[in-house]
XYZ file of C-alpha atoms in Angstrom:
643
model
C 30.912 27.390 -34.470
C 28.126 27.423 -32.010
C 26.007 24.442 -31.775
C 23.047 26.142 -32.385
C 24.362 27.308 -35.960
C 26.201 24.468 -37.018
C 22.137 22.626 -36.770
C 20.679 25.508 -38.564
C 24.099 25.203 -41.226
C 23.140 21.518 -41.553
C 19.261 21.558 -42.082
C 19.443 24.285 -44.626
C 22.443 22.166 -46.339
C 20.294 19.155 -46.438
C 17.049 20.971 -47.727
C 19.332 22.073 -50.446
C 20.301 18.699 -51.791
C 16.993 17.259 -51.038
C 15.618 20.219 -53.985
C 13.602 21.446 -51.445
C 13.635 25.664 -51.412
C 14.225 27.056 -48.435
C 11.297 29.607 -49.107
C 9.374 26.059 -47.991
C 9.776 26.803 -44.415
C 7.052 29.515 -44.859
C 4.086 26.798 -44.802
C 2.476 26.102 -41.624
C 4.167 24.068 -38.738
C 1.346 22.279 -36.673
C 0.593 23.314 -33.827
C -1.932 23.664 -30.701
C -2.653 25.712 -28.055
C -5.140 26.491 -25.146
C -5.359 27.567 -22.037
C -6.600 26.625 -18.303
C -10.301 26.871 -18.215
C -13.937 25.355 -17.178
C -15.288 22.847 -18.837
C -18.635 24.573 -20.209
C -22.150 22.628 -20.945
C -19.765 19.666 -21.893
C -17.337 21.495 -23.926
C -14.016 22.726 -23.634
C -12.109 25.390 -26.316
C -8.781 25.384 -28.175
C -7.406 28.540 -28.624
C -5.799 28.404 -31.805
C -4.194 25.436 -33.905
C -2.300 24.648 -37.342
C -2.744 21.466 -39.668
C -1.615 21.222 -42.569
C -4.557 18.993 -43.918
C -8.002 18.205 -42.252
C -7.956 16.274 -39.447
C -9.067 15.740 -35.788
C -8.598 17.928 -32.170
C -8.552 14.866 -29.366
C -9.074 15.501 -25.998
C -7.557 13.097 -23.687
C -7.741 12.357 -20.164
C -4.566 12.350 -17.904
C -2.786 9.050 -17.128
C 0.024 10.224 -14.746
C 1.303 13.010 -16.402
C 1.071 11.771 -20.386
C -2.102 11.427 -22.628
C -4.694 8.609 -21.450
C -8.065 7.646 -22.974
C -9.808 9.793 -25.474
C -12.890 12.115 -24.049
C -13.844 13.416 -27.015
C -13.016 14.498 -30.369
C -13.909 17.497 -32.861
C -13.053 17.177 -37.232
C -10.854 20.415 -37.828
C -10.048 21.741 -41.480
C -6.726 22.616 -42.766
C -4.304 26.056 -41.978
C -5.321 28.105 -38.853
C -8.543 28.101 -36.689
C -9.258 29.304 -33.858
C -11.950 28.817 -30.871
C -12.629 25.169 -31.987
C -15.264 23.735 -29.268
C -14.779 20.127 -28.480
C -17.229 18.402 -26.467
C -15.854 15.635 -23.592
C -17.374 12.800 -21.707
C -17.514 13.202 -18.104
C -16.423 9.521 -17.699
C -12.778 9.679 -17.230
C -12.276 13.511 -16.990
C -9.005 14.398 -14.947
C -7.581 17.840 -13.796
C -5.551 17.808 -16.411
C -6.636 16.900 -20.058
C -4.307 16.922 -23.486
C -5.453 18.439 -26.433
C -3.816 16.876 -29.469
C -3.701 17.417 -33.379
C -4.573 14.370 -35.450
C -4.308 13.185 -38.373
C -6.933 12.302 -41.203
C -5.879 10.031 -43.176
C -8.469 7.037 -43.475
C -12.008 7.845 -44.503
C -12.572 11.274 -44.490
C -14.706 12.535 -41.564
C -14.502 9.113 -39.081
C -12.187 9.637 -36.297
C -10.194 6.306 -36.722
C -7.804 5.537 -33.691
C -6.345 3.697 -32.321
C -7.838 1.082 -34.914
C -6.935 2.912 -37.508
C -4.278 5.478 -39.342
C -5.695 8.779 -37.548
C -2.506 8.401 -35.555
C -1.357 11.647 -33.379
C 0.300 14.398 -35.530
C 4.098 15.058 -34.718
C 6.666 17.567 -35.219
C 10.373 16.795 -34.908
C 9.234 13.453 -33.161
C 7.567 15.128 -30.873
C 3.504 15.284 -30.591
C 1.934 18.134 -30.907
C -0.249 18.468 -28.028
C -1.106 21.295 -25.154
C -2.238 20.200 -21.515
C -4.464 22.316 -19.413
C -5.924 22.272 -16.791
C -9.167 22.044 -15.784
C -11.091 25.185 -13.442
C -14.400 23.834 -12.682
C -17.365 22.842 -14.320
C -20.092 25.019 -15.155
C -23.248 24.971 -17.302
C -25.108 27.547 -18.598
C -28.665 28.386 -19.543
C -27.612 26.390 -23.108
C -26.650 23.438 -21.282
C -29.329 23.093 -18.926
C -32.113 23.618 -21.443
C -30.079 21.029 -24.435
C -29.510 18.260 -21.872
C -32.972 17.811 -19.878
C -35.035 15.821 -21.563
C -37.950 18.003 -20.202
C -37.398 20.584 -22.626
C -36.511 18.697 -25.799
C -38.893 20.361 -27.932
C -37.579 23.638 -26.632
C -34.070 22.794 -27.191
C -35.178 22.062 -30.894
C -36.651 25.501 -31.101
C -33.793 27.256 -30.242
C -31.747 25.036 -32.519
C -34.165 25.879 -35.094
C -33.807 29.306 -33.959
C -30.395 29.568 -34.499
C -30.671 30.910 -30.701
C -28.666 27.716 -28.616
C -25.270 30.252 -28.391
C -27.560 33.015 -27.646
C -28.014 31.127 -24.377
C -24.740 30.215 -23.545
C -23.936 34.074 -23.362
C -22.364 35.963 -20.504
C -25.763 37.259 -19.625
C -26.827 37.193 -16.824
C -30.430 35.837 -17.960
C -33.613 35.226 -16.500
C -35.490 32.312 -18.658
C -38.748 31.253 -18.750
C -38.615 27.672 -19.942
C -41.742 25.746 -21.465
C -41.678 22.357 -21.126
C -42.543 19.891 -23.614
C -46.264 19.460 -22.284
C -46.910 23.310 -22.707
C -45.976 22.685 -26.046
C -48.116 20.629 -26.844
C -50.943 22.467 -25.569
C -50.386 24.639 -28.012
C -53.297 24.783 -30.677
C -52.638 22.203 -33.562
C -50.370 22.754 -35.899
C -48.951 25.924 -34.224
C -45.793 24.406 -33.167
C -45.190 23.114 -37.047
C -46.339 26.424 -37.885
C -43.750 28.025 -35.710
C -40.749 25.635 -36.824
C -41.349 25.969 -40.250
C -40.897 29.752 -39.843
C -37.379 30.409 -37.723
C -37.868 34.342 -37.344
C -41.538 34.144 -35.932
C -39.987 31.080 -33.580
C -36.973 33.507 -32.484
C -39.328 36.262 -31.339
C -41.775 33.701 -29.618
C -38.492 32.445 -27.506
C -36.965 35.874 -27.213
C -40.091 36.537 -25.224
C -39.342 34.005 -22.788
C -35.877 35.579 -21.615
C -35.009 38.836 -19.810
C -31.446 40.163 -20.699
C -28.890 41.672 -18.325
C -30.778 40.264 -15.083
C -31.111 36.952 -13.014
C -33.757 37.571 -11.214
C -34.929 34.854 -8.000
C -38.265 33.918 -7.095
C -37.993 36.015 -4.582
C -37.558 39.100 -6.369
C -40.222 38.550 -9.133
C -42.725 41.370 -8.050
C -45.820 41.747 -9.555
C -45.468 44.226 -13.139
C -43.882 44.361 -16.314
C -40.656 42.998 -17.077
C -38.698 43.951 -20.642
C -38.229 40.789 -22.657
C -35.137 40.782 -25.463
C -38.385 40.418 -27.857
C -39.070 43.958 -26.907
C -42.607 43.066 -25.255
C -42.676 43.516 -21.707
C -44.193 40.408 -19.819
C -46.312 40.638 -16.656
C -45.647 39.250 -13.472
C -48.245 38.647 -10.662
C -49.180 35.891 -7.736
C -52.489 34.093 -7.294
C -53.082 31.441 -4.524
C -49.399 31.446 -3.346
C -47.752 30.617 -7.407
C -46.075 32.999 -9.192
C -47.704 33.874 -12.645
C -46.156 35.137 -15.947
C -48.692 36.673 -18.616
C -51.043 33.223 -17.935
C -48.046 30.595 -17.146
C -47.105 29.425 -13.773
C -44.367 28.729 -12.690
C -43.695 25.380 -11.579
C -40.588 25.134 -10.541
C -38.060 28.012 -9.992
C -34.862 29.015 -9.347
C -32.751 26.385 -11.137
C -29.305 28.595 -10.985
C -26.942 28.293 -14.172
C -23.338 30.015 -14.609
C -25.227 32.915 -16.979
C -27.915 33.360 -14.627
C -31.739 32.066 -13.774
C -34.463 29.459 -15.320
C -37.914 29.105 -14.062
C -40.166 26.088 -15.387
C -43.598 27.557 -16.982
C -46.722 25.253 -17.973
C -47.666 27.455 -20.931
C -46.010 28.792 -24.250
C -45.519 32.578 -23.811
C -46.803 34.202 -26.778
C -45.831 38.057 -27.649
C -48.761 40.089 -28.228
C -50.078 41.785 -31.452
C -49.333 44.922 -32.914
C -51.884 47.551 -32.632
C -53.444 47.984 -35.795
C -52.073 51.618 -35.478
C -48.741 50.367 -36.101
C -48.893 47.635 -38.952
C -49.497 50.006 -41.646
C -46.845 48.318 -43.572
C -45.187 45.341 -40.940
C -44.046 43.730 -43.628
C -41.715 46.402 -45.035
C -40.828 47.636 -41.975
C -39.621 44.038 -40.164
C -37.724 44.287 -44.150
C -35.948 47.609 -42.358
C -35.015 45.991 -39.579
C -31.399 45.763 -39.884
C -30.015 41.486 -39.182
C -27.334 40.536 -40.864
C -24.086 41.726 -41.346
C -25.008 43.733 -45.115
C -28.269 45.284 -43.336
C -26.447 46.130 -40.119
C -23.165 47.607 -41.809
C -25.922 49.373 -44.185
C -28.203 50.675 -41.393
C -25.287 51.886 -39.491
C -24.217 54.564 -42.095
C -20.849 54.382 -41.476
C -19.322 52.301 -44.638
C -20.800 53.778 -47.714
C -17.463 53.010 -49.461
C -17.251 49.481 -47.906
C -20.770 48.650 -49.123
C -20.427 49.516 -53.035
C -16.973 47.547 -52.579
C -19.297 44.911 -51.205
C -21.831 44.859 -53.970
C -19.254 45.434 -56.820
C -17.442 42.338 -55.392
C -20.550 40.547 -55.596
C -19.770 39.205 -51.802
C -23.571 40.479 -50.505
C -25.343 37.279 -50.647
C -22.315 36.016 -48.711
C -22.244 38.182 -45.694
C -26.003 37.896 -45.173
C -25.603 33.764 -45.645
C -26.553 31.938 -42.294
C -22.548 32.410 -41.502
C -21.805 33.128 -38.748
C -18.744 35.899 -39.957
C -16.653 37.740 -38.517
C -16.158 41.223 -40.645
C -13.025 43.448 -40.211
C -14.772 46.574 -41.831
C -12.655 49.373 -43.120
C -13.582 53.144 -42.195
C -14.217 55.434 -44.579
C -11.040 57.172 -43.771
C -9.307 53.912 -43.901
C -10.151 53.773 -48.012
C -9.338 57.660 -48.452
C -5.739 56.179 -47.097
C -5.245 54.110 -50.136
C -2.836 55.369 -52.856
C -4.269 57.142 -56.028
C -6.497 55.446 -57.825
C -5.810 52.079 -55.899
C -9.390 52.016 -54.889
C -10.530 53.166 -58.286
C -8.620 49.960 -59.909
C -10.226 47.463 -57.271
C -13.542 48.532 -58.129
C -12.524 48.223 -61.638
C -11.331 44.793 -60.747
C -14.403 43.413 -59.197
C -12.392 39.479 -58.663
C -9.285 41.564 -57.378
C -11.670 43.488 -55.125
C -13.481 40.073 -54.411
C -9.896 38.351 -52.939
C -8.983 42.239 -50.654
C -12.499 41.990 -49.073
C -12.772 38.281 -48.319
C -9.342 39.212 -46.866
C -11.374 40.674 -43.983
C -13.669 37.894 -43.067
C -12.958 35.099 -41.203
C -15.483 32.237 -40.475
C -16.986 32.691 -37.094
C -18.166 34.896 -34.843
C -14.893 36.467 -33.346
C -16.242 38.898 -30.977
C -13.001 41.019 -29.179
C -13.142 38.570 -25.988
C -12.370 35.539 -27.934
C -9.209 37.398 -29.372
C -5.901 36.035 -27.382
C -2.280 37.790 -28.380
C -0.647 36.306 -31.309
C -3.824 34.174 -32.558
C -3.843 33.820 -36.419
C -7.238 32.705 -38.126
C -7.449 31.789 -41.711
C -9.392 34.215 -43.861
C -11.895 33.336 -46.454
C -9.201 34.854 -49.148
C -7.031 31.878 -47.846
C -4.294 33.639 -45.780
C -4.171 34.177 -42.072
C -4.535 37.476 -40.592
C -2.495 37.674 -37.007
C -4.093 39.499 -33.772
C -2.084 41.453 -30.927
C -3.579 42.673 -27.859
C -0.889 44.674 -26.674
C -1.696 48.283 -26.137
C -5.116 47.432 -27.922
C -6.596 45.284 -30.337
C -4.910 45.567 -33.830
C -5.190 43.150 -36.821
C -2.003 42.685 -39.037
C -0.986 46.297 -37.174
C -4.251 47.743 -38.284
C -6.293 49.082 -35.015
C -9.213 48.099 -34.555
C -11.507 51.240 -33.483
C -15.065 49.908 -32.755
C -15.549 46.418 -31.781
C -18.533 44.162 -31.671
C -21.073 45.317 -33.595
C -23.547 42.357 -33.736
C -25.170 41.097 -36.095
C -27.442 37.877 -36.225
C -24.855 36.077 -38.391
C -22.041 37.873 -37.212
C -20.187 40.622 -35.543
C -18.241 43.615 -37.172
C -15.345 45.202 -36.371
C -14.172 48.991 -37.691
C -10.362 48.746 -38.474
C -8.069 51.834 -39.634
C -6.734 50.525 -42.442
C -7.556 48.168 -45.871
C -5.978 44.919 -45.338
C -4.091 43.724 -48.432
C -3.718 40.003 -48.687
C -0.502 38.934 -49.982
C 0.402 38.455 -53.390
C 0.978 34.669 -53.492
C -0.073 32.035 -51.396
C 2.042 30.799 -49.216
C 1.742 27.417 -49.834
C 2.475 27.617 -53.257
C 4.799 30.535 -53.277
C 7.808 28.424 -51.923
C 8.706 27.093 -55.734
C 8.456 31.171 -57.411
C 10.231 32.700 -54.518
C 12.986 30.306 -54.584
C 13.492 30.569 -58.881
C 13.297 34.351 -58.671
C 15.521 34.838 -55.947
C 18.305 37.219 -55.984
C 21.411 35.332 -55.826
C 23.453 35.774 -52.250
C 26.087 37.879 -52.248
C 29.990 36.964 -51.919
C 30.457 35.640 -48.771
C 33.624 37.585 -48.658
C 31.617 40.596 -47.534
C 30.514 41.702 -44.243
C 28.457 39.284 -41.796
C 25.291 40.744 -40.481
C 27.049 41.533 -37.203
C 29.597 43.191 -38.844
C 27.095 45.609 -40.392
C 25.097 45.884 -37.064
C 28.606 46.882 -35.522
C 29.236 49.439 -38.210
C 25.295 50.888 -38.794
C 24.287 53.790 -36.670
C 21.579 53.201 -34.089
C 22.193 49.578 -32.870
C 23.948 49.141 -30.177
C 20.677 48.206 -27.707
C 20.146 45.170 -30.496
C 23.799 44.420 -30.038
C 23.989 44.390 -27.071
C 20.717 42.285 -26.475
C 21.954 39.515 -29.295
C 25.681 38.947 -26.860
C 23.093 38.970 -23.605
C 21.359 36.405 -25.270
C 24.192 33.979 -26.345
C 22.945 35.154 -30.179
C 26.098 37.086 -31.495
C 27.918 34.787 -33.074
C 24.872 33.230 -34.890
C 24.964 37.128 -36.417
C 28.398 35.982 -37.747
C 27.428 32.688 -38.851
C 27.118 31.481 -42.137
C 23.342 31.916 -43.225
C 21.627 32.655 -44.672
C 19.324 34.791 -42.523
C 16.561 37.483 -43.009
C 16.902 39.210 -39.887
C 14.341 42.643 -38.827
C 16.272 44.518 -36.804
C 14.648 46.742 -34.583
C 16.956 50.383 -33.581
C 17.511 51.840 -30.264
C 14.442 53.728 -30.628
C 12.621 50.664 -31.000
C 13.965 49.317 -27.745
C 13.208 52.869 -26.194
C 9.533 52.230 -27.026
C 8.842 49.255 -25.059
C 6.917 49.736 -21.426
C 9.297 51.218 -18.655
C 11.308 48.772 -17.378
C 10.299 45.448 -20.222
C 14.214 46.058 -21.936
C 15.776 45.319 -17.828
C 13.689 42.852 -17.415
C 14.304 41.498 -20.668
C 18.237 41.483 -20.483
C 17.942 40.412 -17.231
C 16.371 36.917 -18.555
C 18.196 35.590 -21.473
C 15.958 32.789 -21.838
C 13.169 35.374 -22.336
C 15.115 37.960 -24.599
C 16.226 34.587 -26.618
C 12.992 34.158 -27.948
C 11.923 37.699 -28.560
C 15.459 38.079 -30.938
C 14.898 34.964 -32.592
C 11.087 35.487 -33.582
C 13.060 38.500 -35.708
C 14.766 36.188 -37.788
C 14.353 33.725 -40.333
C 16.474 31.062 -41.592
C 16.881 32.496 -45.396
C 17.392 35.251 -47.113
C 14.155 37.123 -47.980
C 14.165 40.567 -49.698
C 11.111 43.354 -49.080
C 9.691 42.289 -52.026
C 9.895 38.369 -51.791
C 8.177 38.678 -48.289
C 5.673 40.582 -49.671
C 4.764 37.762 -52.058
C 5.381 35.227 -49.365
C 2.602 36.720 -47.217
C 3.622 34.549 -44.156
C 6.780 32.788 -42.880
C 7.961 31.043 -39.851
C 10.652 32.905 -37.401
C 13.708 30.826 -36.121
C 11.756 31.208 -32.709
C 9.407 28.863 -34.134
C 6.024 31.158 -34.884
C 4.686 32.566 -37.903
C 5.236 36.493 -39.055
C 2.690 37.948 -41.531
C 3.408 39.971 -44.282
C 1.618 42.714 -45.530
C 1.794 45.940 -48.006
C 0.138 48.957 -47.361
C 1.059 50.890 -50.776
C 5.025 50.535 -51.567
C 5.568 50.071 -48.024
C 6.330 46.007 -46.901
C 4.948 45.407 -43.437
C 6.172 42.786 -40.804
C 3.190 41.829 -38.475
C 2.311 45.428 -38.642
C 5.373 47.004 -37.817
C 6.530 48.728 -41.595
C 10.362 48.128 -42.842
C 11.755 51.769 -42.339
C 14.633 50.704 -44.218
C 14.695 47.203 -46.225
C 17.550 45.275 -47.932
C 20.647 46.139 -46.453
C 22.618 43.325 -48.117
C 25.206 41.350 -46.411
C 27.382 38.127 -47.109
C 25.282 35.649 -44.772
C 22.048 36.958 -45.358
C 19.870 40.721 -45.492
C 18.639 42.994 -43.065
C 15.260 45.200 -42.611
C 15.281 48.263 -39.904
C 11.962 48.147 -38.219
C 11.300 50.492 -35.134
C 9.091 48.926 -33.076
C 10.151 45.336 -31.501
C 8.633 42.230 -32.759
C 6.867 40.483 -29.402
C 6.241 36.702 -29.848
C 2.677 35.238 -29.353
C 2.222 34.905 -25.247
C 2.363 31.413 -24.014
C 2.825 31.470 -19.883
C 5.483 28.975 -19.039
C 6.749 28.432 -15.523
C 9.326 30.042 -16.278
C 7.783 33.008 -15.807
C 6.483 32.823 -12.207
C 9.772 30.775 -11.385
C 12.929 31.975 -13.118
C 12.607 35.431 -13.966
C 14.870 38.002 -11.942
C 13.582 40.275 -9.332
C 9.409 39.867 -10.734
C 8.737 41.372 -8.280
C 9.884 44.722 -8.507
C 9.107 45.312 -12.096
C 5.790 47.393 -13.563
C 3.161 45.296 -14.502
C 3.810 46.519 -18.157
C 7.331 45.652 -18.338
C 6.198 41.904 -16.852
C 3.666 41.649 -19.355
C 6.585 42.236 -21.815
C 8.439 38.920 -20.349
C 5.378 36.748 -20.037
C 5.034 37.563 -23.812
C 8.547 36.741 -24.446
C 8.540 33.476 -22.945
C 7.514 31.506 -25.650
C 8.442 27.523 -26.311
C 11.497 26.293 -28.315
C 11.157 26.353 -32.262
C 9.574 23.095 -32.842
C 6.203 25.144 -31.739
C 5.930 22.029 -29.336
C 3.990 23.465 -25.843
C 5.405 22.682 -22.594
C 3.359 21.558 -19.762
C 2.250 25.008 -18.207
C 1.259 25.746 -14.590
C -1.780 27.872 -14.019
C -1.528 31.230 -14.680
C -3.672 34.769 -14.605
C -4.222 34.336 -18.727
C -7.872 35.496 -19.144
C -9.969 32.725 -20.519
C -11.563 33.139 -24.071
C -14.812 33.379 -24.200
C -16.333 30.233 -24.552
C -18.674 30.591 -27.402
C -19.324 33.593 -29.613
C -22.537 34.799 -28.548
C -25.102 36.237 -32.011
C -27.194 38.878 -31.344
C -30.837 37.862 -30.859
C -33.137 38.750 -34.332
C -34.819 42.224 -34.235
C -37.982 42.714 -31.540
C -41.097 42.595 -33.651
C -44.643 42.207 -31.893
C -45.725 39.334 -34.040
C -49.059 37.085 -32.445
C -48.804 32.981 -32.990
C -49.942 31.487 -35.863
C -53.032 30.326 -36.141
């Protein structure tokens, strides 16, 4: 018996006479992951992680090639998250920093180590922790403006705001920055007035910025400029300084990585509406599409989405301060359902509730933050699992507009309804296992024998013996194994199956992220919702009417029985979240010569061993996430300072 199998024979024996179900293996395995990248105003960002309980994301420095002192630390909640922002001290930063799950286990909320129990969380003895390295440093408009203590009453307007990401966007920006003494020239109590009013205060700061250009000193000419209030603002010179409306600029040109500031003496305030206009300002600023309810609304596109919306009673919710991210089915999507599936959701109005929260995650997610194979927790409860291959899609539902912002949010327009699983996960381990069907003889034929008999295999075949994997096929179980057909194989990017069988480290992983180590009809995945692969990441679950879904990909034919475990047909090929390893720019045969596609395919294959425990990577071409969601600004009104 292969080593590999006689470990998998023993754990599974041992879970057995500790009581524990095998179904168990379905919770989450912790785990962490990030990429190279700058460190941005202060901050760095992890990818994606998984705790099973609250705890901490630590940053530490590099002491010769293993985890030194801490730089900073962030609280994280249990499950899956994603983008998490942690915030380091300069003092001690290296190249190379470790980010690494933690524990919570003294008071809740205060990071206690090393003097305390918050020890480093580990799996299979091993810590879980990702190194990166380190790009550069850059700081944007955000972090200019939130660490000089020159403008620390603007910083606590656009805090106040709710504008401080706003500023940390891609741009580029020009910025006309009052400083603390041209605040308080303002007339008294205008500044309270202002800060006791957020949406007045965003359109007095919107006025300050100019989107989509960093313009020099140089090439301020005198006339109008657009401001993202809507106003334009007027440039001019007098006496060799450059002017703005009645400011002057004191000092400009300070550069950031999202574009220009320039220091101004005065508050900038937007100008009043002509009296021609304000026949009814108050109900038409009420218009004004914001957040995500009015935006979806004003759109026109999701009449069906919004009575699901209001019948659900989730309205309040979506225009809360959020920030959400919305996965908004099309109208066609809901004509898709089954008969009167829609009719018995809005009949159900918690059913409906738990199907809609399904499609909002906490967070602005725009498409840029999205990485292949991230999983983010829903506020239903259950993860929903991203690919980027061949366009964005979301548990195999494609996503057809993206970013549509919103000022607590951003929507995207998917194809389909996501259906949440049954049961959750985490308590579905105890049901699945008592309601299990009961294996069959083991006197019957082994998966590989019915691979070797079945009609349509061979490629699978003859990638498991490539890959050392065909006698685990024989083995004794049990196994739930999703095995893709030639036509499946056929599918992939011109040359990705040669380059695949020409690295059997690489075509390892991709076989073993179709398996999992017990035996798992259609329907018991369904209720499962999520389990982990032999390979060592998760697989979502998902129904779209009778038919059982695997991360998307439907089960053309499910529960072929067999004496060490079951089979489901699938035909498209299950690619494992992309981690870049060096062995990807080191060990894989002729790179060279194969289509970017078909490498793409490999560097997605190449994926750590089971215990989900990263290996040191070298730098690689993996685009950096964006580094904070960026909300869009409140509507332009033209409304004068308070008086």
């Amino acid at each position: 018996m292969p080593k590999r199998t006689y470990v998998l024979t023993l754990v599974l024996i041992l879970l057995a006479l500790l009581g524990i179900a095998p179904a168990v293996l379905a919770q989450f395995t912790p785990d962490i992951f990030t990429v190279d990248q700058p460190v941005v105003d202060g901050q760095v960002n992890i990818t994606r992680l998984t705790s099973n309980g609250p705890g901490w994301v630590v940053i530490h420095a590099d002491d010769g090639g293993k985890p030194g002192a801490v730089l900073g630390q962030t609280p994280i909640p249990g499950g899956i998250s994603a983008n998490i922002k942690v915030t380091v001290s300069p003092v001690g930063r290296t190249d190379t920093l470790f980010a690494m799950l933690h524990s919570d286990l003294g008071e809740s909320g205060v990071y206690e180590f090393p003097n305390g129990p918050d020890a480093p969380v580990t799996v299979n003895d091993r810590i879980v922790m990702h190194p990166f390295k380190v790009t550069g440093v850059e700081t944007t408009a955000r972090g200019l403006i939130m660490g000089d203590p020159e403008f620390s009453t603007l910083a606590t307007a656009l805090t106040t705001a709710n504008l401080t990401d706003a500023l940390a966007g891609k741009g580029p920006f020009t910025i006309f920055a009052p400083t603390n003494a041209a605040f308080a020239a303002l007339p008294a109590d205008t500044l309270a007035g202002l800060l006791a009013d957020p949406s007045q205060l965003a359109q007095v700061l919107l006025y300050h910025v100019i989107d989509g250009q960093a313009i020099a000193s140089a090439d301020l000419t005198e006339g109008e400029l657009p401001t993202m209030q809507g106003a334009p603002v007027v440039v001019s010179s007098a006496n060799g300084a450059i002017k703005v409306n009645d400011a002057t600029v004191t000092t400009a040109d300070l550069t950031v990585a999202n574009g220009v500031v320039h220091i101004i003496d005065a508050v900038l305030a937007p100008p009043a509406e002509e009296a021609t206009a304000t026949a009814a300002p108050e109900e038409e600023a009420a218009a004004e599409p914001t957040n995500l309810v009015e935006t979806a609304a004003a759109s026109g596109q999701f009449p069906t989405l919004m009575k699901a919306i209001e019948v659900a009673g989730l309205a309040d919710t979506l225009a809360s301060e959020g920030p959400f991210t919305l996965f908004a089915p099309s109208e066609e999507a809901f004509a898709a359902l089954p008969a009167d599936k829609l009719d018995a959701l809005l009949a159900d109005p918690q059913t409906l509730a738990d199907v809609l929260k399904y499609h909002i995650i906490a967070g602005a997610v725009q498409s840029a933050d999205i990485v292949n194979g991230m999983n983010a927790a829903t506020l239903e409860g259950k993860p929903l699992t991203f690919a980027v291959n061949g366009g964005l899609t979301v548990n195999g539902a494609h996503v057809l507009t993206g970013d549509l912002l919103a000022s607590n949010g951003v929507i995207h327009v998917i194809d389909q309804v996501l259906l949440p699983p049954a049961v959750d996960e985490k308590a579905a381990g105890a049901n699945i296992a008592a309601t299990a069907i009961p294996a069959p003889s083991p006197t019957g034929a082994t998966i590989a024998d019915l691979a070797g008999t079945l009609r349509g295999f061979s490629t699978l075949l003859k990638a498991a013996e490539v890959a050392g994997l065909a006698d685990d096929l024989a083995a004794a179980g049990p196994f739930t194994i999703f095995a893709p057909t030639d036509d499946a194989f056929a599918k992939l990017p011109p040359g990705a199956l040669d380059a695949l069988l020409a690295d059997p480290a690489a075509l390892q992983n991709v076989l073993l992220y179709h398996v999992v180590l017990s035996r798992l009809t259609a329907e018991e995945l369904a209720a499962a919702g999520i389990a982990e692969a032999a390979q060592g990441n998760l697989l979502v679950f998902t129904t779209m009417g009778d038919q059982v879904r695997v991360n998307g990909v439907p089960l053309v034919q499910a529960n072929i029985e067999a004496s060490n475990g079951i089979v489901h047909v699938i035909d498209s090929v299950l690619m494992p979240p992309q981690r870049p390893t060096t062995e990807v720019v080191t060990e894989t045969p002729g790179e060279e010569a194969l289509a970017t596609e078909a490498a793409t395919v490999v560097v997605a294959a190449v994926t750590e061993a089971p215990t989900n425990t990263p290996v040191p990577p070298t730098p690689t071409n993996t685009p950096l996430p964006t580094s904070t969601p960026t909300p869009v600004p409140p509507t332009p009104t033209n409304t004068p300072l308070p008086t």
